[in-house]
Coordinates of C-alpha atoms in Angstrom, one line a residue:
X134 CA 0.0 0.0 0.0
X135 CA 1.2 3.3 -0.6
X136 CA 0.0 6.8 -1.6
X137 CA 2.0 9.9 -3.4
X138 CA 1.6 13.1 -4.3
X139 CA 3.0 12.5 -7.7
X140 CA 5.4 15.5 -7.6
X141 CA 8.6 14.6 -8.3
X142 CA 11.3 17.1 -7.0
X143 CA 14.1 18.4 -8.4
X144 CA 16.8 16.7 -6.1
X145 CA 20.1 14.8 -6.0
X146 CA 20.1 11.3 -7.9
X147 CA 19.0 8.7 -4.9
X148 CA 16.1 10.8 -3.8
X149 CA 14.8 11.4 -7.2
X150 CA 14.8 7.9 -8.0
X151 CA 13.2 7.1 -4.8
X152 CA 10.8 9.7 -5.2
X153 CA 10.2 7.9 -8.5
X154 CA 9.8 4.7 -7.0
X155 CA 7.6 5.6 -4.6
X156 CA 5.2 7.9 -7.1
X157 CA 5.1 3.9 -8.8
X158 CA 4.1 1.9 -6.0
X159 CA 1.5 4.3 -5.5
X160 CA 0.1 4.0 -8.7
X161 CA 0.4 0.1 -8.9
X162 CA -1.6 -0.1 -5.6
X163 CA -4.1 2.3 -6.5
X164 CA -2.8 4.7 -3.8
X165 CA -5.0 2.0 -1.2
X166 CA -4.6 3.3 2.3
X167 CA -7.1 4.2 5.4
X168 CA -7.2 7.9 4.6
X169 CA -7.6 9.6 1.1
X170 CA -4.3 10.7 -0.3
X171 CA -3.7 14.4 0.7
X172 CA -2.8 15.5 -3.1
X173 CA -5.9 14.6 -5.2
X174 CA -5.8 15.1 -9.2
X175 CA -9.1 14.6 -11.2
X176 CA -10.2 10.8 -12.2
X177 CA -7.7 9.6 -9.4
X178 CA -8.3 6.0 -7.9
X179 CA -8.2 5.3 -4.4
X180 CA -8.6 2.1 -2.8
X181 CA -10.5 2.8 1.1
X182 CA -8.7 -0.2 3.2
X183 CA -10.7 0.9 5.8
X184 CA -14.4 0.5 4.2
X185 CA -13.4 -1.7 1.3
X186 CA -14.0 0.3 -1.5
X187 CA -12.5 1.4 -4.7
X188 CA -13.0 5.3 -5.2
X189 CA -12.8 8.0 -8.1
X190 CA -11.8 11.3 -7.7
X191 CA -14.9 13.4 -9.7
X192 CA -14.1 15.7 -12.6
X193 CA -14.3 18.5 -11.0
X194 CA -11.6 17.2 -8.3
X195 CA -13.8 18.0 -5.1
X196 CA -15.4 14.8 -3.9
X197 CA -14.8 11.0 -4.2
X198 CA -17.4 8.4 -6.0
X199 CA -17.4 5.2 -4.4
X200 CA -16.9 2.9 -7.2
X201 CA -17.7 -0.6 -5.9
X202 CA -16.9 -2.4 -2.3
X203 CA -14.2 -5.2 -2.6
X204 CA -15.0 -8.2 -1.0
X205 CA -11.7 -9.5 0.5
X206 CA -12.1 -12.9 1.8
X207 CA -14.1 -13.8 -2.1
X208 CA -11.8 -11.8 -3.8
X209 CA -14.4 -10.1 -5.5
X210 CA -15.9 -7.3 -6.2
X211 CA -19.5 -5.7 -6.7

């Protein structure tokens, strides 16, 4: 699980390409975590581990749209 703001800074070598890394795992995990991320960006996905449910930032980039609960002992979704 991870979550990023997805702004890479202009620093020395290892930190970029941690901050790099890190931006990534974010992404591949669909920046899952108890609490929203604190940078949101329109369209963003968010997984809720706390209420099991996969969320959309909305267009306008003020709200989240619960997208469907996750059923974790199934593995599925609905």
């Amino acid at each position: 699980m991870a979550q990023h703001d997805y702004v890479i800074e202009n620093q020395t070598f290892p930190a970029t390409r941690t901050d790099l890394n890190n931006a990534l795992a974010a992404a591949v995990s669909q920046n899952s975590g108890a609490t929203a991320p604190s940078t949101t960006y329109a369209y963003q996905l968010w997984y809720d581990t706390s209420t099991n449910k996969l969320k959309q930032r909305n267009a306008d980039n003020d709200a989240w749209i619960d997208l469907f609960d996750v059923d974790q002992s199934t593995d599925t979704a609905g």
